Coordinates of C-alpha atoms and ligand atoms in Angstrom, one line a residue:
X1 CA -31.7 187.8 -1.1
X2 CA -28.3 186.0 -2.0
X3 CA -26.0 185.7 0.5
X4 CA -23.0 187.9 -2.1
X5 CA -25.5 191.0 -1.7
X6 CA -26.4 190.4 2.4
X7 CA -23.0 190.3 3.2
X8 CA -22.4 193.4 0.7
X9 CA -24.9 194.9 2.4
X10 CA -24.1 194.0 6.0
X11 CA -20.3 195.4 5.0
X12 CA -22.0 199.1 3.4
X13 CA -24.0 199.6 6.6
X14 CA -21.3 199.0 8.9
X15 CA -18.9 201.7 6.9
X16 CA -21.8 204.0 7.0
X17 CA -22.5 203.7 10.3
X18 CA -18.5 204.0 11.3
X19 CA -18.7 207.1 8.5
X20 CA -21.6 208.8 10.7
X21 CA -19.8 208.5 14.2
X22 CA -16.6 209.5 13.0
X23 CA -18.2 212.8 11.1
X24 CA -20.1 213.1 14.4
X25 CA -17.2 212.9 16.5
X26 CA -15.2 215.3 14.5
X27 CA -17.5 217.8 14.1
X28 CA -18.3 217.5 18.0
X29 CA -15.0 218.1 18.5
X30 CA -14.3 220.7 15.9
X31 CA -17.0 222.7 16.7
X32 CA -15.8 222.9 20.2
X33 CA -12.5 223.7 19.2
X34 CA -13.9 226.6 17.6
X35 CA -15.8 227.7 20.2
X36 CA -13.4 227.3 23.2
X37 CA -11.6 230.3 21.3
X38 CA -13.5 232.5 21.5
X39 CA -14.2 232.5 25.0
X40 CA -11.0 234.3 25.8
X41 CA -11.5 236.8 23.7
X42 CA -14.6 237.6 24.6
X43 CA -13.8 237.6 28.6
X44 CA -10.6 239.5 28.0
X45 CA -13.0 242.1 25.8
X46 CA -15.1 241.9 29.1
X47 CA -12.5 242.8 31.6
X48 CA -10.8 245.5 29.3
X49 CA -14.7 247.4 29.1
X50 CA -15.4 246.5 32.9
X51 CA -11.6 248.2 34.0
X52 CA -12.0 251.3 31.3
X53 CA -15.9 252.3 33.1
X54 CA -14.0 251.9 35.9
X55 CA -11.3 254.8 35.2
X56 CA -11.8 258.2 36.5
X57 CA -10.6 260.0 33.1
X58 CA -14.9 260.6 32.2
X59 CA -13.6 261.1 28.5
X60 CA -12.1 257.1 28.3
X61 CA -15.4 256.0 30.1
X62 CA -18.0 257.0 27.5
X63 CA -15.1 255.6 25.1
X64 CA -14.6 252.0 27.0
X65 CA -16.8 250.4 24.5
X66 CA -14.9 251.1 21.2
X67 CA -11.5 250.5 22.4
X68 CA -11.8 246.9 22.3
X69 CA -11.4 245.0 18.5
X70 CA -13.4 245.5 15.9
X71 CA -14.7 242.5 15.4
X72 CA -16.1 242.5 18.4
X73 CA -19.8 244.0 19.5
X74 CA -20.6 245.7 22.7
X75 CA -23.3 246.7 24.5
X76 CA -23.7 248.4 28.4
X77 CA -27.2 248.4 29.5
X78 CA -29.4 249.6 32.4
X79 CA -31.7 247.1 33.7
X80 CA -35.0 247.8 35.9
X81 CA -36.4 244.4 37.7
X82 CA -37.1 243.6 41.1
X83 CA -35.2 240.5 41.9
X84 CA -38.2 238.2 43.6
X85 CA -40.5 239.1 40.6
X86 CA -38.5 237.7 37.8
X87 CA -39.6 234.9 36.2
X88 CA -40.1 234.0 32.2
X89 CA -42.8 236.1 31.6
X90 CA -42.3 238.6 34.0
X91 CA -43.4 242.1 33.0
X92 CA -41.4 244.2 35.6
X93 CA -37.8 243.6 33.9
X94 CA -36.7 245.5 30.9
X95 CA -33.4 247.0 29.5
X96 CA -32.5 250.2 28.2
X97 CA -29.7 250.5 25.9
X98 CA -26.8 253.2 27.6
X99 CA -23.9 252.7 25.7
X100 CA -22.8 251.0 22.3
X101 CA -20.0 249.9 20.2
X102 CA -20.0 252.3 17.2
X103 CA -19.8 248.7 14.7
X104 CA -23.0 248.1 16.0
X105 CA -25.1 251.3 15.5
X106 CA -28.4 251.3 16.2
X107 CA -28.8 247.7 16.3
X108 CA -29.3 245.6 19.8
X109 CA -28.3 242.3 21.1
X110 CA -31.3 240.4 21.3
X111 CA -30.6 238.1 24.7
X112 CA -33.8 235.5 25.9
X113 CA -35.6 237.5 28.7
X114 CA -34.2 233.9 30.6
X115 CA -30.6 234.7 30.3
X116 CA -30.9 238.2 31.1
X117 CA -32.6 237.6 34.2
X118 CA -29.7 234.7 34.9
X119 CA -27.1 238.0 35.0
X120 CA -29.5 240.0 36.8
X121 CA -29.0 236.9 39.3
X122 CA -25.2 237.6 39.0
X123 CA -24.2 234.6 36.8
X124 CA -21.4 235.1 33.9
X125 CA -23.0 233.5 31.2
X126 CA -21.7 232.7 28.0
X127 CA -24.2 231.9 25.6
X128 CA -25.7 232.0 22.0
X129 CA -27.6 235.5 20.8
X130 CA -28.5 237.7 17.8
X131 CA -27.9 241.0 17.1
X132 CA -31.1 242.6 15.0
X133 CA -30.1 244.8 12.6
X134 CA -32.3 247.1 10.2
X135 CA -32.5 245.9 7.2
X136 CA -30.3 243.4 7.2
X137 CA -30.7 239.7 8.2
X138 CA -30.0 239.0 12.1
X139 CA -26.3 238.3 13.0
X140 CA -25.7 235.2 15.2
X141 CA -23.2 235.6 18.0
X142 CA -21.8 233.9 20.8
X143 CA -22.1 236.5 23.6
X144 CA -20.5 237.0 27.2
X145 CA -22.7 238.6 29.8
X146 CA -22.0 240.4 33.2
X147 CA -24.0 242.3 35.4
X148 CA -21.8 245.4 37.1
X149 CA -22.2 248.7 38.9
X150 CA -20.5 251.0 37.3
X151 CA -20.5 255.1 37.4
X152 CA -19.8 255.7 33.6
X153 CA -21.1 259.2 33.7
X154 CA -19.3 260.0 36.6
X155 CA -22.2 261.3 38.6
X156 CA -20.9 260.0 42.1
X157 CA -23.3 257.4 42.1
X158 CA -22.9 253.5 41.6
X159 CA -25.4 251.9 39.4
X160 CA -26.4 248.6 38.0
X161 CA -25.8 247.6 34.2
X162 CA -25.4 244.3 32.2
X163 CA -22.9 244.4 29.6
X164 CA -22.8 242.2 26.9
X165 CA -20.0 241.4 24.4
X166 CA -20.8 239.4 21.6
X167 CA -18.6 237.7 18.8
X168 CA -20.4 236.8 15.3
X169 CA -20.6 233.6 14.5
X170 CA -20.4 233.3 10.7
X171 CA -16.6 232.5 10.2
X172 CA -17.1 229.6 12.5
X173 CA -20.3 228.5 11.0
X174 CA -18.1 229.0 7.7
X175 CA -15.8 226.7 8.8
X176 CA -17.9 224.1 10.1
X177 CA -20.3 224.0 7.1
X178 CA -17.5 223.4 4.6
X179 CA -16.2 220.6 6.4
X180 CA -19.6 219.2 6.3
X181 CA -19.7 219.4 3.2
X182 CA -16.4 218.3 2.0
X183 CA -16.8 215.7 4.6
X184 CA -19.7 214.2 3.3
X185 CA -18.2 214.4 -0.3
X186 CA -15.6 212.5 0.9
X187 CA -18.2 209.9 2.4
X188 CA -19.9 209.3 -1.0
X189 CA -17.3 209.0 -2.8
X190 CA -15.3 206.2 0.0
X191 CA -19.1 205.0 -0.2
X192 CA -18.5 204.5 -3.7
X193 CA -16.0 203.0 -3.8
X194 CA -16.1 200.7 -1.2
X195 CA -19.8 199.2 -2.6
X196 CA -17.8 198.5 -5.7
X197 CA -14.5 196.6 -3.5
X198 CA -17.2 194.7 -1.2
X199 CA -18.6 193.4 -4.4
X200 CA -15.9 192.4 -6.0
X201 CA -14.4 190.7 -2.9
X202 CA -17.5 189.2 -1.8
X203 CA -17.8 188.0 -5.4
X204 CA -14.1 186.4 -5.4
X205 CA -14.6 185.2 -1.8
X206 CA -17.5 183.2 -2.5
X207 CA -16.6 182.2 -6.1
X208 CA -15.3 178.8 -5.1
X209 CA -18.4 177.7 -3.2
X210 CA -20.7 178.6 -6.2
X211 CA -17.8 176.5 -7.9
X212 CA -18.7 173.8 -5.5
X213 CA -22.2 173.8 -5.7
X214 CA -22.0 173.7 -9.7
X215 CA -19.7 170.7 -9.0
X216 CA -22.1 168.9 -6.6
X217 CA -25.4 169.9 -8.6
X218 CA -23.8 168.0 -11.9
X219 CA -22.6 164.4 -9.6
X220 CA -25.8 164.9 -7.6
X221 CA -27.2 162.4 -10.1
X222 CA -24.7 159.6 -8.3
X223 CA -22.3 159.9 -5.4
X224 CA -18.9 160.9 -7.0
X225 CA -16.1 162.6 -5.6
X226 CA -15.5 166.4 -6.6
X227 CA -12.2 167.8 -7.4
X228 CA -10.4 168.4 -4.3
X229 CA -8.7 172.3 -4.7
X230 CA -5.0 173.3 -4.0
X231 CA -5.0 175.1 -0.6
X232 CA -6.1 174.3 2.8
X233 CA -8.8 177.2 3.3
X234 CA -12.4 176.7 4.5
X235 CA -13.6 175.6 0.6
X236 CA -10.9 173.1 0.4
X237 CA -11.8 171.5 3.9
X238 CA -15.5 171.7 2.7
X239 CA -14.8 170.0 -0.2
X240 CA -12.5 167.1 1.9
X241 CA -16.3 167.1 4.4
X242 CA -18.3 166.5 1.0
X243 CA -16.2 164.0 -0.4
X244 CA -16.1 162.0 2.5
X245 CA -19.7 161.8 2.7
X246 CA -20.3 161.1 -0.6
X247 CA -17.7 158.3 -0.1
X248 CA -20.1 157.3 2.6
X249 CA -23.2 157.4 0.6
X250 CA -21.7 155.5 -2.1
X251 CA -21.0 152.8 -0.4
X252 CA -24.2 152.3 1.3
X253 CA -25.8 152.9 -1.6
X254 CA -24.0 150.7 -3.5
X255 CA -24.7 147.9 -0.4
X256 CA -28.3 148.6 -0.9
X257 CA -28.2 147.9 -5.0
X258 CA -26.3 145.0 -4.3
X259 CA -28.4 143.7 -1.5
X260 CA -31.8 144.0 -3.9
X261 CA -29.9 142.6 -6.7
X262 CA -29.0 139.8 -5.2
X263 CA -32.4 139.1 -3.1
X264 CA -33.8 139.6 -6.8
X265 CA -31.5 136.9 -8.4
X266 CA -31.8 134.5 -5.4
X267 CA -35.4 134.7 -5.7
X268 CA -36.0 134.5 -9.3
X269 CA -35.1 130.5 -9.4
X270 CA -37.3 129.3 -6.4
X271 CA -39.9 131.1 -8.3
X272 CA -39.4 129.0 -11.4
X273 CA -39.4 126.1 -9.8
X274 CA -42.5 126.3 -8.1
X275 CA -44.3 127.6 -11.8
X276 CA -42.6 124.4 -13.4
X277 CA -44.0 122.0 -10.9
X278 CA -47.2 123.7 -10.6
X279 CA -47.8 123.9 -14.2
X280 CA -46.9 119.9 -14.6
X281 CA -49.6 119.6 -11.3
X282 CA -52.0 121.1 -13.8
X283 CA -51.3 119.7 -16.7
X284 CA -50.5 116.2 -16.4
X285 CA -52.1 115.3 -12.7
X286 CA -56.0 114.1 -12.4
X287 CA -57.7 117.4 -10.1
X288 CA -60.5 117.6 -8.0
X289 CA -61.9 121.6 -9.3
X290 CA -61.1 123.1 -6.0
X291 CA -57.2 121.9 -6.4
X292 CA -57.3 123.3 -9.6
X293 CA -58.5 126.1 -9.0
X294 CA -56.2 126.8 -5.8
X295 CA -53.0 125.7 -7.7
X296 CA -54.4 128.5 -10.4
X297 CA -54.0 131.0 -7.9
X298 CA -50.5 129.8 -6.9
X299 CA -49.7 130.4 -11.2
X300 CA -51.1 133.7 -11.4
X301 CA -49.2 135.0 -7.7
X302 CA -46.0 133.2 -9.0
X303 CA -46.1 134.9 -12.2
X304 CA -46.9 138.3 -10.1
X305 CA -43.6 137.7 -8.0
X306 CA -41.7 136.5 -11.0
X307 CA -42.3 140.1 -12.8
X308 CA -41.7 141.7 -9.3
X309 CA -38.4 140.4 -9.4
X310 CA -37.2 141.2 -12.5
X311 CA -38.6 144.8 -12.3
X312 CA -36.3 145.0 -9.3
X313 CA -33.6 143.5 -10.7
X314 CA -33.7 145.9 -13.6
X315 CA -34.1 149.2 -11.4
X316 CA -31.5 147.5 -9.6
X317 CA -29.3 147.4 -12.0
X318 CA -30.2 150.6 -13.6
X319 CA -27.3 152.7 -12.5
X320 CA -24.8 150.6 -14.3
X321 CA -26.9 150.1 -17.1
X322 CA -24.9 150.1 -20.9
X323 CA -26.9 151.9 -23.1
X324 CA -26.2 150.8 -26.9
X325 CA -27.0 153.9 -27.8
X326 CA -27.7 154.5 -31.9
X327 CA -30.3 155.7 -34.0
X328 CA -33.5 154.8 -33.7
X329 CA -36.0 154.3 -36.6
X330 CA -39.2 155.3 -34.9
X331 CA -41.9 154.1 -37.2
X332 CA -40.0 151.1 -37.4
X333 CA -39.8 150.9 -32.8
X334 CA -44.1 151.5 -32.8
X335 CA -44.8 148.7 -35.6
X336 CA -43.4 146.3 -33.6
X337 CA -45.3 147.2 -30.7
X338 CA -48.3 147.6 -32.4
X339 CA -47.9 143.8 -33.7
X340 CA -47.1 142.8 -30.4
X341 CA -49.8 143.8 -28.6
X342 CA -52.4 143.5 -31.8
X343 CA -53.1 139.5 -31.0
X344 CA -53.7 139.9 -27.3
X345 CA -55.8 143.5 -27.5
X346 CA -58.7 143.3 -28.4
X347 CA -59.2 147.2 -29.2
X348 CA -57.3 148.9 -32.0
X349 CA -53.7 150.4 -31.6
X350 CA -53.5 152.9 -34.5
X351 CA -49.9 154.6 -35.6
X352 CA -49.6 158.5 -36.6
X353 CA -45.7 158.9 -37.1
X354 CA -43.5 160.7 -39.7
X355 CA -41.8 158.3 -42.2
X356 CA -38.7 159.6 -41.4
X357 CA -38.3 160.1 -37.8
X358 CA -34.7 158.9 -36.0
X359 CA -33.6 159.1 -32.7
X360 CA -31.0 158.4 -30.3
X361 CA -31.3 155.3 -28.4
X362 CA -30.9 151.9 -27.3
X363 CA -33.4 150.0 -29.5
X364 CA -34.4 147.6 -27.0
X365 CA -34.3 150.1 -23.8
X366 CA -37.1 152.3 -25.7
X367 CA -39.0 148.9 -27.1
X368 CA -39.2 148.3 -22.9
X369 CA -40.8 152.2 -22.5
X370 CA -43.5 151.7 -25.6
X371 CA -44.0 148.2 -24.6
X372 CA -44.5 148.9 -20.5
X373 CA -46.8 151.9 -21.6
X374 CA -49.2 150.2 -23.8
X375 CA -49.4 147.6 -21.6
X376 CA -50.5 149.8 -18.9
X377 CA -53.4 151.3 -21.0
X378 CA -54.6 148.4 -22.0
X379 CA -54.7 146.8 -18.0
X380 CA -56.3 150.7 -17.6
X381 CA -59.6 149.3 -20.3
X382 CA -58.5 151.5 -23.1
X383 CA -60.3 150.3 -26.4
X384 CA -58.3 152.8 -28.5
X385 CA -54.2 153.2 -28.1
X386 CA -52.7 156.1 -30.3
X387 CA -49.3 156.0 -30.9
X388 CA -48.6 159.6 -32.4
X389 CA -44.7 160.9 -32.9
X390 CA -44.3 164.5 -33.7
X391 CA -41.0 165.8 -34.8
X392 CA -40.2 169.3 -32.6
X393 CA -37.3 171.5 -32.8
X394 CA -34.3 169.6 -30.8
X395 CA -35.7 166.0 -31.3
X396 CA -39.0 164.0 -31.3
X397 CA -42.0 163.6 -28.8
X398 CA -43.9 160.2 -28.5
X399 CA -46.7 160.0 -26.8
X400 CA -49.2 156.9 -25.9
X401 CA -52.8 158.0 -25.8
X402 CA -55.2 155.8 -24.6
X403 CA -59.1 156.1 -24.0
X404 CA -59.0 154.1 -20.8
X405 CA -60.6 155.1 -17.4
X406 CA -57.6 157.9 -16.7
X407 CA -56.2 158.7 -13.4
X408 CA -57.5 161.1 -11.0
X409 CA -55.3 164.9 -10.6
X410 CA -54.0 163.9 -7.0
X411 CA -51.9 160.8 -8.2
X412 CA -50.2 162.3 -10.9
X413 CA -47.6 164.0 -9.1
X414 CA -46.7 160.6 -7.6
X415 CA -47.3 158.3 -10.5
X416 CA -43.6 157.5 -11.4
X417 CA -42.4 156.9 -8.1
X418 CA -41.4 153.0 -7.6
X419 CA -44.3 151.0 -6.0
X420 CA -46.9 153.7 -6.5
X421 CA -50.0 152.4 -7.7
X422 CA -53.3 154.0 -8.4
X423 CA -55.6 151.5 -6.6
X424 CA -53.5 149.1 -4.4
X425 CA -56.0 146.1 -4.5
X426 CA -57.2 147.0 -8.3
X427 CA -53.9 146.9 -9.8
X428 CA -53.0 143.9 -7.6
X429 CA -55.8 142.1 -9.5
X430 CA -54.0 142.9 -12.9
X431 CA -50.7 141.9 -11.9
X432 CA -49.1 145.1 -11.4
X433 CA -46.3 145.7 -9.8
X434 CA -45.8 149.4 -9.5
X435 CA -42.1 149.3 -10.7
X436 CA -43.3 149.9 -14.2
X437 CA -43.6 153.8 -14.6
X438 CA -40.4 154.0 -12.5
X439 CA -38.4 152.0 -14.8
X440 CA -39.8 153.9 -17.6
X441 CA -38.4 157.2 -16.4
X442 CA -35.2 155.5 -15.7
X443 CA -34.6 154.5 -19.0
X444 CA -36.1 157.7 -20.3
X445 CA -33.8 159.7 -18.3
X446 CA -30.8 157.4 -19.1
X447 CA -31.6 158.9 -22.5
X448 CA -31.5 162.6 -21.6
X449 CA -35.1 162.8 -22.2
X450 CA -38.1 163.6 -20.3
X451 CA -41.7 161.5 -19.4
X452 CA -45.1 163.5 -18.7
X453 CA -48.5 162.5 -17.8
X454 CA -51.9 164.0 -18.7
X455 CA -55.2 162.2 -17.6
X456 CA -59.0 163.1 -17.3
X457 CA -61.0 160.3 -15.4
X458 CA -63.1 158.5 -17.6
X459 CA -61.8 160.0 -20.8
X460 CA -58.5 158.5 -21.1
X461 CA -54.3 159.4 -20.4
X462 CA -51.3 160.1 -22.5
X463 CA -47.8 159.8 -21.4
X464 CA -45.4 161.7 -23.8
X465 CA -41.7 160.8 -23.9
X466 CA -39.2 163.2 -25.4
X467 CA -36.5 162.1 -27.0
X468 CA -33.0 163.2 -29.2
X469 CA -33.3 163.4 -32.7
X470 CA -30.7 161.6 -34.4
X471 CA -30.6 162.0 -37.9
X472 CA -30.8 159.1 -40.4
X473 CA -27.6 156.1 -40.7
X474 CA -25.9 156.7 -44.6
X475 CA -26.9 153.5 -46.9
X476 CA -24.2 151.3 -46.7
X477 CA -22.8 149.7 -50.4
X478 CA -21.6 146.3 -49.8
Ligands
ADP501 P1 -47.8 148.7 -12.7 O1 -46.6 147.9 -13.0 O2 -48.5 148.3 -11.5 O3 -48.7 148.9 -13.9 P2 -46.8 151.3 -13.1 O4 -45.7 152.0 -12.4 O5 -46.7 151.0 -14.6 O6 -47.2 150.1 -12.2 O7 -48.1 152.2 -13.0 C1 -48.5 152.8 -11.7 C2 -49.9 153.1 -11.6 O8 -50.4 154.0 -12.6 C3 -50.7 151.9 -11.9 O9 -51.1 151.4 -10.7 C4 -51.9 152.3 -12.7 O10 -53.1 152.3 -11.9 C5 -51.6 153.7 -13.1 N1 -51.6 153.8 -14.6 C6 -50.4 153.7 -15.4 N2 -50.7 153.9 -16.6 C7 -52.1 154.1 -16.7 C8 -53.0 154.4 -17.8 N3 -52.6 154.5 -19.1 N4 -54.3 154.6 -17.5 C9 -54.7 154.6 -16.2 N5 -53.9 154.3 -15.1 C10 -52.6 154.1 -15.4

């Protein structure tokens, strides 16, 4: 995941977290609101029913329970239990409805055995109950519950009820629903909006460091210093951190090129002076066969360590290199190399190019590529080199096919890396160097175009070099 949509993310879940326990805390609170008002009412309902019972005028007694409002619901009822066997499922404690607000007719509260046995105990308790009703759906209420003795029939005798008042519940669960749901309305829509804002900031925050790593992916080629930015935020100071260390790297790099060019350079003229006089030993001095044969192995390692150096010297050199870059006849490039190599190869090198193929390129550069390939399938036993160019849609491929022994799978990835070699002591024997692949794809590259390898073992290899078509130079009238 990119790091734009994980800190997008990261900022979506934290608002809907913060959205949840605010809405949680609010309703919470809300709902508590609602409920701590109704409380009062319902107590001062309580004590108005308890005090009219009370009064000795017998009509206001049987009326105590429709004086209070009429929203409110009322019940007085006779309960039959024996204290010390109540329990949850006790059998021996039931109600009996005595008297009734007239809004609540024939229907009953419907109390939990639990909290009924709770004011048989003597508690107040203010609680959550239903009132069934025939034919309708049930009615939630918030009830108040006492147990009292009371003579409402004004028989002389004190007896014990449990009166209930109960308030419905549905304007508050009104209330509380349609905050939910403008509430969580609300929340979509602030969601919304903010996934669009995180994205757009997140976008503009990180814009310059996608700017940065566009900058360092095009000099990451060679050390060069990006464009420094106005400002002195965290992207400038990155930037300052980068070019400093690419300041760094230049230079030691730039050591290092000079230190194997001049090794290189140094080297080259001992090594000419020691094939001079050894060639003059064998040519002009009397031998024994064992001298000869000795100072023949001091030619061939000279000559080995004479192409050595100049291969280093020219990958050395290869990232100031000046490119005379023009258009290149192609047919033209391979007959020369064909010629070249036709007196020493003793195999056939056979051409399959288009008349008229150009492309861009320093003659002599892509002479060095054609030249370094062949050589190497000929060292590789080939008896057959193709040259075959193919013109394809943005420019030309080359490629050098040879019927040599091939290279096995596993060194392929490898193969153009500098002092890679196949078969160390093999290609030792045949004066390789390992340098020459490398400065192929140098110069290929230098081109802006690519170098690929295909081999079977025993069947042969083909290197293909793409390069820009360039289209033909106008005749010129002198
Ligand atoms: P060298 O200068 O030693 O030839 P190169 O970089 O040109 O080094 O080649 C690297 C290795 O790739 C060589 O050791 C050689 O074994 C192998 N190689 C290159 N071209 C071919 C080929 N056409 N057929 C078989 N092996 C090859």
């Amino acid at each position: 995941m990119t790091l734009r949509n994980r800190i997008t993310l990261l900022t979506l879940a934290l608002l809907v977290s913060s959205l949840l326990v605010l809405g949680a805390v609010v309703y919470a609170t809300l709902r508590s609101y609602l409920f701590s008002g109704i409380r009062p009412e319902l107590e001062a309902a309580l004590s108005q029913i308890e005090s009219a019972i009370d009064d000795p005028n017998v009509l206001s007694r049987l009326d105590a329970l429709s004086r209070i409002s009429p929203n409110l619901y009322a019940q007085l009822v006779r309960a039959f239990g024996d204290l010390h066997s109540l329990g949850p499922t006790s059998r021996e404690f039931f109600t009996v409805r005595i008297l009734t607000s007239p809004n609540l007719g024939s229907s009953n509260f419907s109390v939990s055995l639990r909290d009924l046995e709770r004011v048989w105990r003597g508690e107040l308790i203010y609680t959550r109950a239903s009132i069934q009703r025939d034919n309708l759906p049930s009615l939630n209420v918030q009830v108040i519950a006492k147990r009292l003795k009371a003579d409402p029939f004004g028989q002389g005798e004190l007896q014990d009820f449990i009166l209930v008042v109960g308030r419905p519940l549905d304007s508050v669960s009104l209330v509380l629903s349609r905050w939910l749901q403008v509430y969580s309305a609300v929340a979509v829509v602030v969601l919304l909006l903010a996934a669009l804002l995180a994205q757009r900031l997140v976008r503009r925050t990180l814009e310059p460091l996608e700017w940065v790593a566009r900058k360092a992916e095009a000099v990451s080629q060679k050390p060069e210093a990006l464009p420094e930015p106005q400002g002195k935020d965290e992207v400038a100071a990155l930037i300052r951190s980068l070019n400093r260390m690419m300041a760094r790297l230049e230079s030691t790099w730039q050591a290092q090129t000079q230190f194997v060019a001049d090794a290189s350079h140094e080297l080259r003229t001992p090594i000419t002076a020691i094939l001079g006089h050894v060639s003059f030993l064998l040519r002009r001095t009397p031998l024994t066969e064992q001298q000869r044969e000795s100072l023949e192995v001091v030619v061939r390692e000279s000559e080995r360590m004479k192409k050595l150096v100049t291969d280093l010297l020219e990958l050395s050199k290869s990232g100031n290199w000046k490119l005379h870059m023009g258009a290149v006849h192609v047919p033209t490039l391979l007959e020369q190399i064909q010629e070249e190599y036709a007196r020493s190869f003793e195999g056939r090198i056979e051409l399959e190019v288009p008349e008229n193929l150009w492309v861009q390129g320093d003659p002599e550069r892509l002479h060095q590529v054609f030249a370094n390939l062949v050589s190497n399938a000929i060292k590789a036993r080939a008896t057959r080199v193709r040259l075959v160019a193919r013109d394809v849609s943005a420019g030309a491929v080359v490629r050098v096919e040879d019927d040599g022994e091939g290279i096995p799978a596993e060194h392929l990835p490898r193969l153009f890396e500098r002092f890679y070699r196949v078969d160390k002591a093999r290609d030792r024997e045949r004066g390789g160097t390992g340098l020459g692949l490398a400065i192929v794809k140098t110069i290929v590259e230098a081109h802006g175009g690519r170098v690929w390898v295909e081999s079977t073992v025993g069947k042969g290899t083909t290197f293909s070099v793409s390069l820009m078509r360039a289209t033909a130079p106008q005749p010129q009238l002198r």
